[in-house]
């Protein structure tokens, strides 16, 4: 659904989104609030497409794997070939209205990743990223397969 919603944006940027299979599935089935999990993926994949380098079509790879030693958790990876950022700024990107780039460079409210952080916390998971300037970014979302009551 997320990729279908981003279809025009993907075409406009000349980008590609590649979803790799995990255990025979495109992505694992995660129990949770479907609207919030949709928004989580929409924000992360949308950012991966948005923050691409000038003259370079964005390529986004998405895959999942079981959390080593914790089979009840999945790690979902969203990797791009975009502008990246200095990892010393990692904590800042999850703060509301925090921007690492000027508004004139990239559209947005600065709320997307802060919302992602809230969704992840609500679903008993974690979110982090690995990045280097001009080397792209990989977001790593860890979520339990099932939510406890």
PDB file of C-alpha atoms in Angstrom:
ATOM      1  CA  UNK A   1       0.000   0.000   0.000  1.00  0.00           C
ATOM      2  CA  UNK A   2       2.803   2.436   0.839  1.00  0.00           C
ATOM      3  CA  UNK A   3       4.568   1.828  -2.471  1.00  0.00           C
ATOM      4  CA  UNK A   4       1.291   2.218  -4.333  1.00  0.00           C
ATOM      5  CA  UNK A   5       0.707   5.546  -2.578  1.00  0.00           C
ATOM      6  CA  UNK A   6       4.252   6.705  -3.420  1.00  0.00           C
ATOM      7  CA  UNK A   7       4.061   5.490  -7.035  1.00  0.00           C
ATOM      8  CA  UNK A   8       3.819   8.984  -8.578  1.00  0.00           C
ATOM      9  CA  UNK A   9       6.622  10.312  -6.375  1.00  0.00           C
ATOM     10  CA  UNK A  10       8.820   7.352  -7.294  1.00  0.00           C
ATOM     11  CA  UNK A  11       8.156   8.025 -10.993  1.00  0.00           C
ATOM     12  CA  UNK A  12       8.771  11.780 -10.609  1.00  0.00           C
ATOM     13  CA  UNK A  13      12.192  11.183  -9.039  1.00  0.00           C
ATOM     14  CA  UNK A  14      13.112   8.395 -11.453  1.00  0.00           C
ATOM     15  CA  UNK A  15      13.645   6.254  -8.387  1.00  0.00           C
ATOM     16  CA  UNK A  16      13.347   2.572  -7.616  1.00  0.00           C
ATOM     17  CA  UNK A  17      12.133   0.801  -4.522  1.00  0.00           C
ATOM     18  CA  UNK A  18      13.269  -2.796  -4.183  1.00  0.00           C
ATOM     19  CA  UNK A  19      11.643  -5.072  -1.602  1.00  0.00           C
ATOM     20  CA  UNK A  20      13.614  -8.216  -0.839  1.00  0.00           C
ATOM     21  CA  UNK A  21      12.013 -11.359   0.501  1.00  0.00           C
ATOM     22  CA  UNK A  22      12.425 -12.634   4.058  1.00  0.00           C
ATOM     23  CA  UNK A  23      11.313 -16.157   4.917  1.00  0.00           C
ATOM     24  CA  UNK A  24       9.274 -16.252   1.697  1.00  0.00           C
ATOM     25  CA  UNK A  25       7.474 -12.983   2.463  1.00  0.00           C
ATOM     26  CA  UNK A  26       7.955  -9.562   0.902  1.00  0.00           C
ATOM     27  CA  UNK A  27       7.930  -8.199   4.453  1.00  0.00           C
ATOM     28  CA  UNK A  28       6.884  -9.852   7.706  1.00  0.00           C
ATOM     29  CA  UNK A  29       3.419  -9.493   9.137  1.00  0.00           C
ATOM     30  CA  UNK A  30       3.695  -7.370  12.279  1.00  0.00           C
ATOM     31  CA  UNK A  31       0.821  -7.113  14.741  1.00  0.00           C
ATOM     32  CA  UNK A  32      -0.078  -3.533  15.598  1.00  0.00           C
ATOM     33  CA  UNK A  33      -2.062  -0.479  14.638  1.00  0.00           C
ATOM     34  CA  UNK A  34      -2.180  -0.778  10.844  1.00  0.00           C
ATOM     35  CA  UNK A  35      -2.680   2.964  10.301  1.00  0.00           C
ATOM     36  CA  UNK A  36       0.350   3.810  12.418  1.00  0.00           C
ATOM     37  CA  UNK A  37       2.553   1.108  10.882  1.00  0.00           C
ATOM     38  CA  UNK A  38       1.531   2.362   7.431  1.00  0.00           C
ATOM     39  CA  UNK A  39       2.492   5.914   8.445  1.00  0.00           C
ATOM     40  CA  UNK A  40       5.817   4.631   9.807  1.00  0.00           C
ATOM     41  CA  UNK A  41       6.769   3.028   6.489  1.00  0.00           C
ATOM     42  CA  UNK A  42       5.347   5.936   4.482  1.00  0.00           C
ATOM     43  CA  UNK A  43       7.533   8.412   6.383  1.00  0.00           C
ATOM     44  CA  UNK A  44      10.728   6.355   6.210  1.00  0.00           C
ATOM     45  CA  UNK A  45      10.401   5.340   2.555  1.00  0.00           C
ATOM     46  CA  UNK A  46       9.199   8.842   1.619  1.00  0.00           C
ATOM     47  CA  UNK A  47      12.288  10.354   3.271  1.00  0.00           C
ATOM     48  CA  UNK A  48      14.538   7.845   1.521  1.00  0.00           C
ATOM     49  CA  UNK A  49      13.142   9.052  -1.808  1.00  0.00           C
ATOM     50  CA  UNK A  50      13.087  12.737  -0.877  1.00  0.00           C
ATOM     51  CA  UNK A  51      16.634  13.106   0.423  1.00  0.00           C
ATOM     52  CA  UNK A  52      18.379  12.022  -2.766  1.00  0.00           C
ATOM     53  CA  UNK A  53      21.405  13.698  -4.313  1.00  0.00           C
ATOM     54  CA  UNK A  54      20.909  16.069  -7.228  1.00  0.00           C
ATOM     55  CA  UNK A  55      21.232  14.246 -10.518  1.00  0.00           C
ATOM     56  CA  UNK A  56      21.126  10.812  -8.897  1.00  0.00           C
ATOM     57  CA  UNK A  57      17.925   8.778  -9.006  1.00  0.00           C
ATOM     58  CA  UNK A  58      17.018   7.430  -5.579  1.00  0.00           C
ATOM     59  CA  UNK A  59      17.297   3.693  -5.023  1.00  0.00           C
ATOM     60  CA  UNK A  60      15.632   2.373  -1.887  1.00  0.00           C
ATOM     61  CA  UNK A  61      16.077  -1.204  -0.682  1.00  0.00           C
ATOM     62  CA  UNK A  62      13.763  -2.683   1.936  1.00  0.00           C
ATOM     63  CA  UNK A  63      14.285  -6.018   3.644  1.00  0.00           C
ATOM     64  CA  UNK A  64      13.658  -7.715   6.954  1.00  0.00           C
ATOM     65  CA  UNK A  65      15.313 -10.341   9.077  1.00  0.00           C
ATOM     66  CA  UNK A  66      14.695 -11.900  12.453  1.00  0.00           C
ATOM     67  CA  UNK A  67      16.421 -10.209  15.358  1.00  0.00           C
ATOM     68  CA  UNK A  68      19.374 -12.475  16.209  1.00  0.00           C
ATOM     69  CA  UNK A  69      18.633 -14.398  19.392  1.00  0.00           C
ATOM     70  CA  UNK A  70      15.107 -12.953  19.649  1.00  0.00           C
ATOM     71  CA  UNK A  71      12.885 -14.764  17.160  1.00  0.00           C
ATOM     72  CA  UNK A  72       9.820 -12.832  18.307  1.00  0.00           C
ATOM     73  CA  UNK A  73      11.309  -9.587  16.890  1.00  0.00           C
ATOM     74  CA  UNK A  74      11.882  -8.457  13.310  1.00  0.00           C
ATOM     75  CA  UNK A  75      14.386  -5.917  12.056  1.00  0.00           C
ATOM     76  CA  UNK A  76      13.181  -3.984   9.021  1.00  0.00           C
ATOM     77  CA  UNK A  77      15.848  -2.176   7.011  1.00  0.00           C
ATOM     78  CA  UNK A  78      15.224   0.773   4.670  1.00  0.00           C
ATOM     79  CA  UNK A  79      18.435   1.670   2.847  1.00  0.00           C
ATOM     80  CA  UNK A  80      18.899   4.512   0.372  1.00  0.00           C
ATOM     81  CA  UNK A  81      21.634   6.017  -1.773  1.00  0.00           C
ATOM     82  CA  UNK A  82      20.800   9.562  -0.710  1.00  0.00           C
ATOM     83  CA  UNK A  83      22.517  12.534   0.878  1.00  0.00           C
ATOM     84  CA  UNK A  84      23.051  10.857   4.247  1.00  0.00           C
ATOM     85  CA  UNK A  85      24.025  12.713   7.407  1.00  0.00           C
ATOM     86  CA  UNK A  86      26.682  12.772  10.102  1.00  0.00           C
ATOM     87  CA  UNK A  87      25.833  10.082  12.656  1.00  0.00           C
ATOM     88  CA  UNK A  88      26.654  12.525  15.472  1.00  0.00           C
ATOM     89  CA  UNK A  89      23.248  14.067  14.538  1.00  0.00           C
ATOM     90  CA  UNK A  90      21.352  10.781  14.913  1.00  0.00           C
ATOM     91  CA  UNK A  91      19.414  11.730  18.053  1.00  0.00           C
ATOM     92  CA  UNK A  92      18.438  15.100  16.551  1.00  0.00           C
ATOM     93  CA  UNK A  93      16.636  13.617  13.536  1.00  0.00           C
ATOM     94  CA  UNK A  94      13.962  12.122  15.818  1.00  0.00           C
ATOM     95  CA  UNK A  95      13.201  15.457  17.548  1.00  0.00           C
ATOM     96  CA  UNK A  96      10.074  17.351  16.443  1.00  0.00           C
ATOM     97  CA  UNK A  97      10.764  20.194  13.986  1.00  0.00           C
ATOM     98  CA  UNK A  98      14.476  19.333  13.910  1.00  0.00           C
ATOM     99  CA  UNK A  99      15.974  19.745  10.464  1.00  0.00           C
ATOM    100  CA  UNK A 100      19.504  18.935   9.382  1.00  0.00           C
ATOM    101  CA  UNK A 101      18.953  20.683   6.024  1.00  0.00           C
ATOM    102  CA  UNK A 102      17.421  24.061   5.228  1.00  0.00           C
ATOM    103  CA  UNK A 103      13.722  24.151   4.367  1.00  0.00           C
ATOM    104  CA  UNK A 104      14.697  25.717   1.031  1.00  0.00           C
ATOM    105  CA  UNK A 105      16.626  22.525   0.146  1.00  0.00           C
ATOM    106  CA  UNK A 106      13.932  19.970   1.033  1.00  0.00           C
ATOM    107  CA  UNK A 107      10.217  20.297   1.771  1.00  0.00           C
ATOM    108  CA  UNK A 108       8.762  19.014   4.993  1.00  0.00           C
ATOM    109  CA  UNK A 109       7.642  19.892   8.480  1.00  0.00           C
ATOM    110  CA  UNK A 110      10.409  18.182  10.430  1.00  0.00           C
ATOM    111  CA  UNK A 111       7.828  15.957  12.120  1.00  0.00           C
ATOM    112  CA  UNK A 112       8.057  12.733  10.092  1.00  0.00           C
ATOM    113  CA  UNK A 113      10.775  10.958  12.050  1.00  0.00           C
ATOM    114  CA  UNK A 114       9.481  12.269  15.390  1.00  0.00           C
ATOM    115  CA  UNK A 115       6.145  10.632  14.528  1.00  0.00           C
ATOM    116  CA  UNK A 116       8.006   7.442  13.578  1.00  0.00           C
ATOM    117  CA  UNK A 117       9.724   7.444  16.981  1.00  0.00           C
ATOM    118  CA  UNK A 118       6.363   7.724  18.752  1.00  0.00           C
ATOM    119  CA  UNK A 119       4.857   4.902  16.678  1.00  0.00           C
ATOM    120  CA  UNK A 120       7.849   2.665  17.358  1.00  0.00           C
ATOM    121  CA  UNK A 121       7.713   3.376  21.106  1.00  0.00           C
ATOM    122  CA  UNK A 122       3.985   2.607  21.162  1.00  0.00           C
ATOM    123  CA  UNK A 123       4.672  -0.733  19.454  1.00  0.00           C
ATOM    124  CA  UNK A 124       7.496  -1.687  21.872  1.00  0.00           C
ATOM    125  CA  UNK A 125      10.217  -1.355  19.270  1.00  0.00           C
ATOM    126  CA  UNK A 126      13.287   0.665  18.433  1.00  0.00           C
ATOM    127  CA  UNK A 127      14.443   2.786  15.524  1.00  0.00           C
ATOM    128  CA  UNK A 128      17.945   3.872  14.621  1.00  0.00           C
ATOM    129  CA  UNK A 129      19.961   4.690  11.538  1.00  0.00           C
ATOM    130  CA  UNK A 130      23.428   4.288  10.099  1.00  0.00           C
ATOM    131  CA  UNK A 131      24.590   6.998   7.742  1.00  0.00           C
ATOM    132  CA  UNK A 132      27.444   8.965   6.252  1.00  0.00           C
ATOM    133  CA  UNK A 133      27.236  12.180   4.231  1.00  0.00           C
ATOM    134  CA  UNK A 134      26.807  11.429   0.513  1.00  0.00           C
ATOM    135  CA  UNK A 135      26.812   7.681   1.260  1.00  0.00           C
ATOM    136  CA  UNK A 136      23.126   7.150   1.989  1.00  0.00           C
ATOM    137  CA  UNK A 137      21.262   6.087   5.087  1.00  0.00           C
ATOM    138  CA  UNK A 138      19.957   2.805   6.442  1.00  0.00           C
ATOM    139  CA  UNK A 139      17.088   2.987   8.912  1.00  0.00           C
ATOM    140  CA  UNK A 140      16.715  -0.037  11.159  1.00  0.00           C
ATOM    141  CA  UNK A 141      13.323  -0.569  12.759  1.00  0.00           C
ATOM    142  CA  UNK A 142      12.993  -3.377  15.292  1.00  0.00           C
ATOM    143  CA  UNK A 143       9.477  -4.479  16.169  1.00  0.00           C
ATOM    144  CA  UNK A 144       7.956  -7.446  17.968  1.00  0.00           C
ATOM    145  CA  UNK A 145       5.929  -9.724  15.709  1.00  0.00           C
ATOM    146  CA  UNK A 146       3.084  -9.710  18.226  1.00  0.00           C
ATOM    147  CA  UNK A 147       1.945  -7.051  20.674  1.00  0.00           C
ATOM    148  CA  UNK A 148       1.286  -8.024  24.276  1.00  0.00           C
ATOM    149  CA  UNK A 149      -1.977  -6.895  25.817  1.00  0.00           C
TER     150      UNK A 149
END
